[in-house]
Short mmCIF file of C-alpha atoms in Angstrom, two decimals:
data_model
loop_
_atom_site.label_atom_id
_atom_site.label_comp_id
_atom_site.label_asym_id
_atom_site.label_seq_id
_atom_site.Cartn_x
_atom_site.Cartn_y
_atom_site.Cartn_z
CA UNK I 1 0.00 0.00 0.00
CA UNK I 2 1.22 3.58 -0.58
CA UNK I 3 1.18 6.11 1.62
CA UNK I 4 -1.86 8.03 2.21
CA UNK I 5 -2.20 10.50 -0.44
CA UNK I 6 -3.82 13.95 1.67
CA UNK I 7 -2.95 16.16 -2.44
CA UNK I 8 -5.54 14.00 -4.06
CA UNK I 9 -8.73 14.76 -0.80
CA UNK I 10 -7.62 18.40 -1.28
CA UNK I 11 -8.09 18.15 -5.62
CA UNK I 12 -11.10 16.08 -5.28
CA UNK I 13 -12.83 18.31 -2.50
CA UNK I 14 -14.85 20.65 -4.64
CA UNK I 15 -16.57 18.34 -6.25
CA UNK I 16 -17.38 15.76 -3.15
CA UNK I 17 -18.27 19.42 -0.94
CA UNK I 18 -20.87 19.45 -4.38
CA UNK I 19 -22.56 15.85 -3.85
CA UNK I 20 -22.15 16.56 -0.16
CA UNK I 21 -24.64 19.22 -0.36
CA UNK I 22 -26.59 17.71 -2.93
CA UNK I 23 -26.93 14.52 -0.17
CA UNK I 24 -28.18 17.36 2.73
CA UNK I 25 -30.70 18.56 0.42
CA UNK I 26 -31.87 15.02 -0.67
CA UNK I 27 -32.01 14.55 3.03
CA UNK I 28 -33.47 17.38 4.47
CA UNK I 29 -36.64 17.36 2.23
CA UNK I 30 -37.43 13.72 2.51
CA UNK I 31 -37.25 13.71 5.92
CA UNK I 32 -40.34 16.99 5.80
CA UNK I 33 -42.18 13.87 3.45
CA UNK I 34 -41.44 11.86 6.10
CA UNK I 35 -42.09 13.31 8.97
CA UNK I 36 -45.35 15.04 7.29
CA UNK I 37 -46.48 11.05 5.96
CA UNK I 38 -45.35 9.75 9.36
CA UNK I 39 -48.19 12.09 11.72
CA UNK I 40 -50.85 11.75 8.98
CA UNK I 41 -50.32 7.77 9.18
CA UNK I 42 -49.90 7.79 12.97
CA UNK I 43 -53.23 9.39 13.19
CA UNK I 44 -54.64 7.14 10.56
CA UNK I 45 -53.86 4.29 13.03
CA UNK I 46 -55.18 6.10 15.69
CA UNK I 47 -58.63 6.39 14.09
CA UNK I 48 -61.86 5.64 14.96
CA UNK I 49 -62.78 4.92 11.41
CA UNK I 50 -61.82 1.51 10.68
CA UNK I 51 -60.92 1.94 7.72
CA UNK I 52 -58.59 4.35 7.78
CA UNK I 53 -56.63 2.20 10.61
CA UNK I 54 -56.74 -0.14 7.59
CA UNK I 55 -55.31 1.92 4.91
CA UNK I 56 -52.36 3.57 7.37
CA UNK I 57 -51.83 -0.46 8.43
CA UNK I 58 -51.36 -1.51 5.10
CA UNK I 59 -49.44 1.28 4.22
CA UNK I 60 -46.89 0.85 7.32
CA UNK I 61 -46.80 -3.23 6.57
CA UNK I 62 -45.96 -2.82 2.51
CA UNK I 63 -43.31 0.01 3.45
CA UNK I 64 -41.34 -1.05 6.25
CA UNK I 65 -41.54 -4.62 4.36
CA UNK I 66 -39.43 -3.46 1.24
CA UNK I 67 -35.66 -2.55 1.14
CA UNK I 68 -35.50 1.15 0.54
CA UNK I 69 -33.48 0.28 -2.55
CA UNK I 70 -36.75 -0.98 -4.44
CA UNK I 71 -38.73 1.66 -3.12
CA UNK I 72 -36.33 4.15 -4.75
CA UNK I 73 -36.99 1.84 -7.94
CA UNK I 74 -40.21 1.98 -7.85
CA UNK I 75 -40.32 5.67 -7.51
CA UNK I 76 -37.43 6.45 -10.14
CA UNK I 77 -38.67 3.56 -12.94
CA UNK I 78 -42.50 3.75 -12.46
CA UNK I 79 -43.92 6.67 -10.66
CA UNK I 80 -41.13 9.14 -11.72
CA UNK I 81 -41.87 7.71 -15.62
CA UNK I 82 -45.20 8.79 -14.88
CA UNK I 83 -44.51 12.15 -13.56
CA UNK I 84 -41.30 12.97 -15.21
CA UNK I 85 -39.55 13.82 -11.93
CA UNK I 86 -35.84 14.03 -11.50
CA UNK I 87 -33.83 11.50 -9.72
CA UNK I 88 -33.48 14.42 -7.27
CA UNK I 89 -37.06 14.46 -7.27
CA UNK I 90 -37.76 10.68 -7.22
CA UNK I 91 -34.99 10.44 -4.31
CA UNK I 92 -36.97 12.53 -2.16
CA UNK I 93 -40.26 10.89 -2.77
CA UNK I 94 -38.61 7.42 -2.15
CA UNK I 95 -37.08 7.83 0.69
CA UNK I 96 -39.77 10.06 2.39
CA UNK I 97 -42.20 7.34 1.74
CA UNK I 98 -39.94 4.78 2.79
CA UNK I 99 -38.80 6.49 5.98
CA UNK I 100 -42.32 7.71 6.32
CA UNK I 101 -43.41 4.34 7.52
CA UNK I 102 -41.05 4.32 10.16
CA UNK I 103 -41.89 7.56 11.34
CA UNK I 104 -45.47 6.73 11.59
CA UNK I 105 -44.89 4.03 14.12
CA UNK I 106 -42.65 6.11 16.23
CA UNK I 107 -44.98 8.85 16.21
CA UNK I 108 -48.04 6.70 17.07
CA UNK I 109 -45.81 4.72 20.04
CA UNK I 110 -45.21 8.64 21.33
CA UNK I 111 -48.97 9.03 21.46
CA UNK I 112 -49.84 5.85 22.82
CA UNK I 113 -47.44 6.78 26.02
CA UNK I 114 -49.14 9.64 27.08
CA UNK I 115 -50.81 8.64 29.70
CA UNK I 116 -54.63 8.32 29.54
CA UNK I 117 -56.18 10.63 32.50
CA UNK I 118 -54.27 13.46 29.88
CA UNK I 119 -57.04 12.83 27.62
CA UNK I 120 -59.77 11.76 29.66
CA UNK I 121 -58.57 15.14 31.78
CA UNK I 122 -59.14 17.14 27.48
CA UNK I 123 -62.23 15.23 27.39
CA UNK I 124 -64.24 16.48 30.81
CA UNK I 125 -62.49 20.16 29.91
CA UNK I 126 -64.99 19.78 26.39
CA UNK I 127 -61.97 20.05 24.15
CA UNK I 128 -62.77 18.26 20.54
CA UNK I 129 -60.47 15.51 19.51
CA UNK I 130 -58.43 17.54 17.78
CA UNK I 131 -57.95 20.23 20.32
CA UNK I 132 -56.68 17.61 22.85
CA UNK I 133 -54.40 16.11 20.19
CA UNK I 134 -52.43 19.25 19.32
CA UNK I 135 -52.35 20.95 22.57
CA UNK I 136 -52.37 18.06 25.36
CA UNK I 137 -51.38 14.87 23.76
CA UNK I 138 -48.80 15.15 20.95
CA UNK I 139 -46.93 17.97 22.77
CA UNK I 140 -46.21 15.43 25.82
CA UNK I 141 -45.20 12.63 23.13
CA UNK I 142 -42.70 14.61 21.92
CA UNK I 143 -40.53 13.92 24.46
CA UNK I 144 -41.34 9.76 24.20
CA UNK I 145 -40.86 10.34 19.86
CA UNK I 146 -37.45 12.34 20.04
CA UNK I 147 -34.67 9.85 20.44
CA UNK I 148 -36.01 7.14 17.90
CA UNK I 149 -36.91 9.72 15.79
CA UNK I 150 -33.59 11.40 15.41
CA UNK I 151 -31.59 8.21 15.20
CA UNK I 152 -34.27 7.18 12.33
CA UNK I 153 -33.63 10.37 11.04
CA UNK I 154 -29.57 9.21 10.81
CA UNK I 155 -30.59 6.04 9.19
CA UNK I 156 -32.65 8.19 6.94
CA UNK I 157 -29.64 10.70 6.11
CA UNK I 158 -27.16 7.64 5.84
CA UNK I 159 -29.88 6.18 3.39
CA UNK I 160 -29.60 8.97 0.82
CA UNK I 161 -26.31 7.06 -0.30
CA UNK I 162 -28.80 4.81 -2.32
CA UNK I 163 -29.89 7.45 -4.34
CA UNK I 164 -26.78 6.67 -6.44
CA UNK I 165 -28.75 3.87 -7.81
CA UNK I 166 -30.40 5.66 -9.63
CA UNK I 167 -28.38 8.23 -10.47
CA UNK I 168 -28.11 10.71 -8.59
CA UNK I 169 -24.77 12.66 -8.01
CA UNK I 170 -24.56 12.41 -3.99
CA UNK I 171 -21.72 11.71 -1.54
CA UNK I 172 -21.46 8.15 -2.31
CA UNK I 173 -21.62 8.11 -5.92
CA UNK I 174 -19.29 10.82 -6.60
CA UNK I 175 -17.29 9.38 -4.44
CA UNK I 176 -16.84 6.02 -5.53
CA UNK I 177 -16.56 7.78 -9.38
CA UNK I 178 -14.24 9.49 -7.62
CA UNK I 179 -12.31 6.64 -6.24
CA UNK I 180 -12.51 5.00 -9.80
CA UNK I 181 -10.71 7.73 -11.36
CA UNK I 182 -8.39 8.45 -9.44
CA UNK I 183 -6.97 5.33 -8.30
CA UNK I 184 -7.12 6.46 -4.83
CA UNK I 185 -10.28 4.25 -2.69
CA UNK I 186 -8.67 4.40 0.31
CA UNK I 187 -8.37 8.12 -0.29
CA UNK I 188 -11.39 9.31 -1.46
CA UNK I 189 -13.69 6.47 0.40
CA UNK I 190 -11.98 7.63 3.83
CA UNK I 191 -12.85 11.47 3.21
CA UNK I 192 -16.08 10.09 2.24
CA UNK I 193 -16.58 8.47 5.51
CA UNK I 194 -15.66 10.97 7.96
CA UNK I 195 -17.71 13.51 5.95
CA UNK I 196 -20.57 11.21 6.59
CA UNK I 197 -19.74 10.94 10.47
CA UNK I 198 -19.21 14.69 11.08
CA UNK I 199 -22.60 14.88 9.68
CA UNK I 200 -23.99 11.86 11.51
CA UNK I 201 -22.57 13.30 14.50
CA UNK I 202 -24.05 16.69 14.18
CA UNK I 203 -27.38 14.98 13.93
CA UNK I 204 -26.63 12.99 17.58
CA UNK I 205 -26.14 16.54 19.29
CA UNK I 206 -29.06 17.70 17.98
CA UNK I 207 -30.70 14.41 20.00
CA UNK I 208 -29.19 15.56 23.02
CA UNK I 209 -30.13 19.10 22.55
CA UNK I 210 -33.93 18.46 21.71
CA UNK I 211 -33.78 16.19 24.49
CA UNK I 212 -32.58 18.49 26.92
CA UNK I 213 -35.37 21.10 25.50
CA UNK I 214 -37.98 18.90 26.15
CA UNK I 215 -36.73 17.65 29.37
CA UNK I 216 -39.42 17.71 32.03
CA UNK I 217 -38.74 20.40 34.56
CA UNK I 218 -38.00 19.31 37.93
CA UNK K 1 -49.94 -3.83 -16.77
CA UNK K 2 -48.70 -6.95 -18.63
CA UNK K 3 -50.37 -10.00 -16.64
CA UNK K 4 -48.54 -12.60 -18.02
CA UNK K 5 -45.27 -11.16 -18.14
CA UNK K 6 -45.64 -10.49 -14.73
CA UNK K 7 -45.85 -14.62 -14.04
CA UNK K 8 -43.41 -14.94 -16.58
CA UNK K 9 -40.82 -12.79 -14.69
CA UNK K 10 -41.35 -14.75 -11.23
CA UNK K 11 -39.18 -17.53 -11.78
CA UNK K 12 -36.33 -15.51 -13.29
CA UNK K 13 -36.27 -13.37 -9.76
CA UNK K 14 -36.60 -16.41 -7.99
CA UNK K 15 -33.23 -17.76 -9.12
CA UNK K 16 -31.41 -14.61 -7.43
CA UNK K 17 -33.79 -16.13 -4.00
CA UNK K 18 -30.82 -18.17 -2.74
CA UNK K 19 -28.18 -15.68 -3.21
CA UNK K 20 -30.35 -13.16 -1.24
CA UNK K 21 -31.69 -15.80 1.47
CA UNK K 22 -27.56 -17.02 1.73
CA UNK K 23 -26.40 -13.13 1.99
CA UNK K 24 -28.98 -13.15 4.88
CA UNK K 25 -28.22 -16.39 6.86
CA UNK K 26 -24.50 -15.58 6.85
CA UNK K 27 -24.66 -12.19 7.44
CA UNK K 28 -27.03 -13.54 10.44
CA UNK K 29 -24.69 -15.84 11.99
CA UNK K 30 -21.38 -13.59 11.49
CA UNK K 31 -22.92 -10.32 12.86
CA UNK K 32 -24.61 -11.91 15.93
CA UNK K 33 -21.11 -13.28 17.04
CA UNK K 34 -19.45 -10.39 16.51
CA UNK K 35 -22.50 -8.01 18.16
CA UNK K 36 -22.17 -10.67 21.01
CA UNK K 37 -18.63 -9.73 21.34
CA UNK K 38 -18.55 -6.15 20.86
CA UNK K 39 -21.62 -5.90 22.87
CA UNK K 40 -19.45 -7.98 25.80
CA UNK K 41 -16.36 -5.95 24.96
CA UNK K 42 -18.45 -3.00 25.78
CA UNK K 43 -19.47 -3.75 29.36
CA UNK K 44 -16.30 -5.17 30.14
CA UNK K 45 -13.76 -3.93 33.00
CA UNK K 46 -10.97 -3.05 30.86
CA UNK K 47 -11.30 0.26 30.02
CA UNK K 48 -8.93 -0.18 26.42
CA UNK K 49 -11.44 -2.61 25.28
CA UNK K 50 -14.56 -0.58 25.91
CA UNK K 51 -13.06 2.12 24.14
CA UNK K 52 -12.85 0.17 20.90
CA UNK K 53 -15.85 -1.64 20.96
CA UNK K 54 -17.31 2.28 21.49
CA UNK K 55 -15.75 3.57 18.76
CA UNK K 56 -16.50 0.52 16.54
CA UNK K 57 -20.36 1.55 17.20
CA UNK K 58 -19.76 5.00 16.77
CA UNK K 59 -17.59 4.40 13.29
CA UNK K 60 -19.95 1.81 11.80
CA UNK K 61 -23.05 3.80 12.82
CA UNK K 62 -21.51 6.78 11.43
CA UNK K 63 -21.20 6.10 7.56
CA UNK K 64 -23.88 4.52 5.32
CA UNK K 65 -23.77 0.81 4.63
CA UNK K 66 -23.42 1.41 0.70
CA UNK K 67 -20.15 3.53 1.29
CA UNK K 68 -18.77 0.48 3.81
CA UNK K 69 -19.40 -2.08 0.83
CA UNK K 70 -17.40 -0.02 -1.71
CA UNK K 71 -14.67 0.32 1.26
CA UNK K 72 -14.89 -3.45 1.25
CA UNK K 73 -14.99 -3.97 -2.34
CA UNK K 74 -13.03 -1.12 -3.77
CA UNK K 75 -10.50 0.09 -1.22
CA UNK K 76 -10.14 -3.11 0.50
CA UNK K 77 -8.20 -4.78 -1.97
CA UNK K 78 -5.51 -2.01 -2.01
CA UNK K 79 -4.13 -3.07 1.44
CA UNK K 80 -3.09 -6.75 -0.10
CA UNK K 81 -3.60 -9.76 -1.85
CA UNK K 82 -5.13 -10.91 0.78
CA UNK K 83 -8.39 -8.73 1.05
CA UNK K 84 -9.55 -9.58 -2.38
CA UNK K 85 -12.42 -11.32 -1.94
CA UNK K 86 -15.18 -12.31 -4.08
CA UNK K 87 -18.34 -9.64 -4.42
CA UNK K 88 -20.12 -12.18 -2.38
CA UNK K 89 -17.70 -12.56 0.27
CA UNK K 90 -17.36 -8.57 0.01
CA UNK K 91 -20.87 -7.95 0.47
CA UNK K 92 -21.30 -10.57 3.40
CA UNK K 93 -18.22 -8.86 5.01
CA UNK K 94 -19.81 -5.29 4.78
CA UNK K 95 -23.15 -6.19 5.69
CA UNK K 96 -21.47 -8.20 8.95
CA UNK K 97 -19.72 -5.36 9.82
CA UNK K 98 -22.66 -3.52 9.53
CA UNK K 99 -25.32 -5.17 11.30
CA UNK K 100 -22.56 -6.08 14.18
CA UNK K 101 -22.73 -2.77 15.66
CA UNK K 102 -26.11 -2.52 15.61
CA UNK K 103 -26.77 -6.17 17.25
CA UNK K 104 -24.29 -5.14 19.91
CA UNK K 105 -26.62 -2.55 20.76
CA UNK K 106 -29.12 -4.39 20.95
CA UNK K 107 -27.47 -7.51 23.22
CA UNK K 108 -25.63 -4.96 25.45
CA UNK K 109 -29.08 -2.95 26.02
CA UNK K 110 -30.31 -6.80 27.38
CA UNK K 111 -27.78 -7.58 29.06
CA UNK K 112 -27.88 -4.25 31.23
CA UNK K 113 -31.53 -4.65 31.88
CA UNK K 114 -31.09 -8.09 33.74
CA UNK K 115 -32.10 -6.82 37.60
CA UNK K 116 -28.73 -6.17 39.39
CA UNK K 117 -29.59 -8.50 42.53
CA UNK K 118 -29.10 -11.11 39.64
CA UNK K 119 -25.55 -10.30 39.38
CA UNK K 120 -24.82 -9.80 43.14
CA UNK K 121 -26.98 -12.92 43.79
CA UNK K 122 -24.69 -15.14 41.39
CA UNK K 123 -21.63 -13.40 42.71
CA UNK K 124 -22.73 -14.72 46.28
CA UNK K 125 -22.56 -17.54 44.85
CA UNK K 126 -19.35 -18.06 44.20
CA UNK K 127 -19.77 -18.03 40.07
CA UNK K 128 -16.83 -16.43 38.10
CA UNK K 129 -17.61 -13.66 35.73
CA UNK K 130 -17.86 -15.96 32.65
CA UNK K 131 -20.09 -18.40 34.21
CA UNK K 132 -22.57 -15.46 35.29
CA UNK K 133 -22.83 -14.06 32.29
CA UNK K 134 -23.65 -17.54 30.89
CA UNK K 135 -25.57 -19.28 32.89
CA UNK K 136 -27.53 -16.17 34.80
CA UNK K 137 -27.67 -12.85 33.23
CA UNK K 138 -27.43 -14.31 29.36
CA UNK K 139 -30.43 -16.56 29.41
CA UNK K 140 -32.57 -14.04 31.31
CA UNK K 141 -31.62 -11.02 28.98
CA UNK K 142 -32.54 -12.57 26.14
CA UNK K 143 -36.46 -11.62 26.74
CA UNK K 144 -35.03 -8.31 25.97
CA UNK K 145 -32.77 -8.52 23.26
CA UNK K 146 -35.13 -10.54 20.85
CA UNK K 147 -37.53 -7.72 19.83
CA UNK K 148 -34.46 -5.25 18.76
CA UNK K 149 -32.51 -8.20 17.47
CA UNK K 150 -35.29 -9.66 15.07
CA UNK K 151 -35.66 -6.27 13.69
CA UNK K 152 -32.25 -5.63 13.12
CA UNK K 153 -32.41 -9.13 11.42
CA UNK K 154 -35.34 -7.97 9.37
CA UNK K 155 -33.02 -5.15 8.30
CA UNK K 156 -30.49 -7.14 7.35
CA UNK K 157 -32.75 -8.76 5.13
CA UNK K 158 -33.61 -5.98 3.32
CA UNK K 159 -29.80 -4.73 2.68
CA UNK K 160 -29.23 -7.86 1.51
CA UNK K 161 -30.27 -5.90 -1.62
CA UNK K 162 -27.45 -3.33 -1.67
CA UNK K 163 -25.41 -6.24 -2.54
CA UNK K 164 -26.56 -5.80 -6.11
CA UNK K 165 -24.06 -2.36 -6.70
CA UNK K 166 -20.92 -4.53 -5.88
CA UNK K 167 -22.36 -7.00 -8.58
CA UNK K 168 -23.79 -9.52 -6.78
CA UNK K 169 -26.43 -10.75 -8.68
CA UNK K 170 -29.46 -11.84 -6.25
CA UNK K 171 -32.97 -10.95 -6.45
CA UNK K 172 -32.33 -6.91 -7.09
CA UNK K 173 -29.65 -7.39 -9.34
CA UNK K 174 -31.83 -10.00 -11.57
CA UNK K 175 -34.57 -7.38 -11.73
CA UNK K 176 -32.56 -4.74 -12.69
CA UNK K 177 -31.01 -6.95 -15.12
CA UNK K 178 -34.47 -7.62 -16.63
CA UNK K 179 -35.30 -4.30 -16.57
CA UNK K 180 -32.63 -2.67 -18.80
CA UNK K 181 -33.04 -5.67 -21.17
CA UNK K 182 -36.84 -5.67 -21.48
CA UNK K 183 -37.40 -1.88 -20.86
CA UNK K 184 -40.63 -3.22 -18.67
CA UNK K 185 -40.18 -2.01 -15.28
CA UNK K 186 -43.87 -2.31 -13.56
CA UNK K 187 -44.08 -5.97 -13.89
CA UNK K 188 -40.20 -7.27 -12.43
CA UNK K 189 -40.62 -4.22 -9.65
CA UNK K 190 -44.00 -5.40 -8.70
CA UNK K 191 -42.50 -9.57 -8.62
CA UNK K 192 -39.35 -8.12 -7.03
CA UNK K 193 -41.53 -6.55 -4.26
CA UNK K 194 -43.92 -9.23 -3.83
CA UNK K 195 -40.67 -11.70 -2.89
CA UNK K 196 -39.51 -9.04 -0.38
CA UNK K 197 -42.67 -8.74 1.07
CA UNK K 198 -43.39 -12.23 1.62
CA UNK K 199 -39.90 -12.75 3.44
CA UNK K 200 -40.34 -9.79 5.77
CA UNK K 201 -43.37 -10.98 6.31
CA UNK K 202 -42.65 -14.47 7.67
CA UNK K 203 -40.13 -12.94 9.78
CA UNK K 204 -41.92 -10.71 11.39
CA UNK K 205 -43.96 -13.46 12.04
CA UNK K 206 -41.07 -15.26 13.88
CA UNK K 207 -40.51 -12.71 15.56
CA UNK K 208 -43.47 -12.65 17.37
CA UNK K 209 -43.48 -16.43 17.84
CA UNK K 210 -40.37 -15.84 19.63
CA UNK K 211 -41.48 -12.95 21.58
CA UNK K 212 -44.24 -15.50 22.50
CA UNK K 213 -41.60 -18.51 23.45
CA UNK K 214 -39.66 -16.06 25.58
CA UNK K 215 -42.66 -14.56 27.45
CA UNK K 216 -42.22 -14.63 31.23
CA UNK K 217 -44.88 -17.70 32.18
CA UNK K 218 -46.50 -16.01 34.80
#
């Protein structure tokens, strides 16, 4: 092995600090799809119509049952055909369904743990449904939702690599082009990696620091 | 969509079944060993050897698995003779690796939940450190570890599928095979995620058979 060539991280930089935002971007607006598909579904499964405890079911069982690799296919190859959407486009819509069904159970075991004089307290104060929802329950599940949420979030953010598939010019891709033409993988794939940890990282403190927000006050 | 071309393409995916179900089993029985380890590394006394089962978590965790199977496959090799292994070995190594440090969460989170009076009761005893941890805290932690652990499993399952990019050819590869030869993309996606969903499926049905086998007979 040669020695570690630092000259050919500093060349390649500008483009990998390219597909590294390009990957924040990805990630950033499928996890709004997510988290937006993940409350509807929760409260879908919270229902008192059947049928819509159905349909967010289903929905949670088919989504969380594929990789996210054929999800991305099926958004890219059938639904993106469709549409004509980017693979920018049809990266976001995959993943933020795919995550989406995560996020839904999360959110719905964050609402389940509130305990239940909190609503039956909503209930004998008149408040509709909905009321108690938004300003009793789902603030107090908050607290219950952040730290799966966040680290689902990471998965979510370390997930955009797959977006490469189908060809999309993010971290990983570029990188391993990168790698190809250079002759460098140990290089390139290490400043890859620790990119992808400072930013993995990053998201962990903000855990702890939405965690310490939502603390309950002593 | 084309009915009959959609029956047609089942067996062709099929063929790529053992190749996934293989990537699974070994990646199953490699990254529960090494989780095991790591997870006992972890809670050991000897400070060196927490330290590197810690930042094992925090490295692996860190980067996305796609990025760790071009390491493997691509960067790997540079280091020696040695490391150039097939893209099936490659892919069951990254996907090990992988899964390990999220297993070792999973076992280590058990094993800390076993009651304390369990370990100072064994202790009393007379039983070495070793001989605690299999005979006492081990079986009784397992209760714990087997929800996590199947659904890290279940996970595993479904990256099975990222194997494809280092040219493995299992059940994703086939399809995408068929697809840029046939230019049909509805019909092998659909098969494709019909297979999926019938193996996540039955596993999450083990799973709750062994949630069922481990239940606490009160």
């Amino acid at each position: 092995m040669s020695d570690f060539d630092f000259d050919i991280i500093r060349r390649s930089w500008p483009l990998m600090r390219e597909a590294t935002w390009v990957s924040i971007q990805v990630f950033a607006w499928s996890l709004v799809l997510a988290s937006f598909i993940g409350l509807l579904f929760a409260l879908m499964r919270l229902s008192n119509v059947r049928a819509l405890r159905w349909i967010a079911g289903i929905y949670v069982w088919i989504f969380r049952g594929l990789p996210a690799l054929v999800i991305l296919f099926f958004a890219f190859f059938w639904v993106g055909r469709v549409l004509d959407l980017t693979s920018f486009q049809a990266a976001i819509l995959g993943l933020g369904v795919s995550s989406g069904a995560y996020k839904a159970e999360i959110i719905r075991a964050g609402i389940l743990a509130v305990d239940n004089g909190q609503r039956e307290a909503s209930d004998a104060l008149a408040m509709t449904r909905a009321q108690s929802m938004r300003r009793i329950i789902l603030p107090q599940g908050i607290r219950v939702m952040i730290p799966n949420y966040v680290s689902n979030s990471t998965l979510l953010f370390k997930s955009t690599s797959l977006a490469t598939v189908i060809g999309l010019n993010e971290l990983t891709g570029k990188s391993r082009q990168l790698a190809n033409s250079t002759f460098k993988p140990i290089e390139i794939l290490t400043a890859a990696g620790v990119i992808y940890l400072v930013l993995t990282s990053v998201l962990v403190g903000a855990q702890v620091l939405l965690e310490r927000r939502y603390a309950v006050k002593a | 969509m084309d009915v009959q071309f959609f029956i047609d393409v089942f067996p062709e995916i099929l063929e790529g079944l053992t190749l996934t179900v293989s990537l699974f089993l070994w990646t199953l029985l490699f990254s529960t060993f090494l989780g095991l380890v790591l997870a006992l590394m972890r809670l050991s006394p000897i400070p060196p050897l927490r330290w590197v089962s810690a930042v094992y978590g925090w490295l692996l965790r860190g980067i996305p698995l796609l990025l760790l199977l071009f390491y493997v496959f691509f960067a790997l090799p540079e280091f020696g003779d040695f490391f150039i292994l097939s893209p099936f070995r490659s892919a069951v190594l990254g996907l090990t690796l992988w899964t390990a440090s999220y297993q070792s969460e999973a076992i280590r989170s058990g094993i800390i939940s076993v009651d304390k009076g369990q370990h100072e009761a064994s202790e009393a005893l007379g039983m070495s450190r070793t001989h605690q941890m299999r005979k006492i805290i081990l079986p009784q932690s397992v209760r714990i570890i087997a929800p996590p652990f199947t659904g890290n499993a279940i996970n595993a399952l479904k990256q099975t599928s990222l194997a494809t990019v280092i040219t493995v050819s299992e059940m994703t590869g086939i399809t995408r095979g068929i697809i840029s030869s046939t230019f049909q993309t509805v019909e092998p996606l659909f098969a494709l995620a019909l297979v999926y969903l019938a193996l996540t499926t039955v596993l999450v049905f083990a799973q709750s058979g062994l949630e069922r086998v481990f239940r606490l007979k009160t």
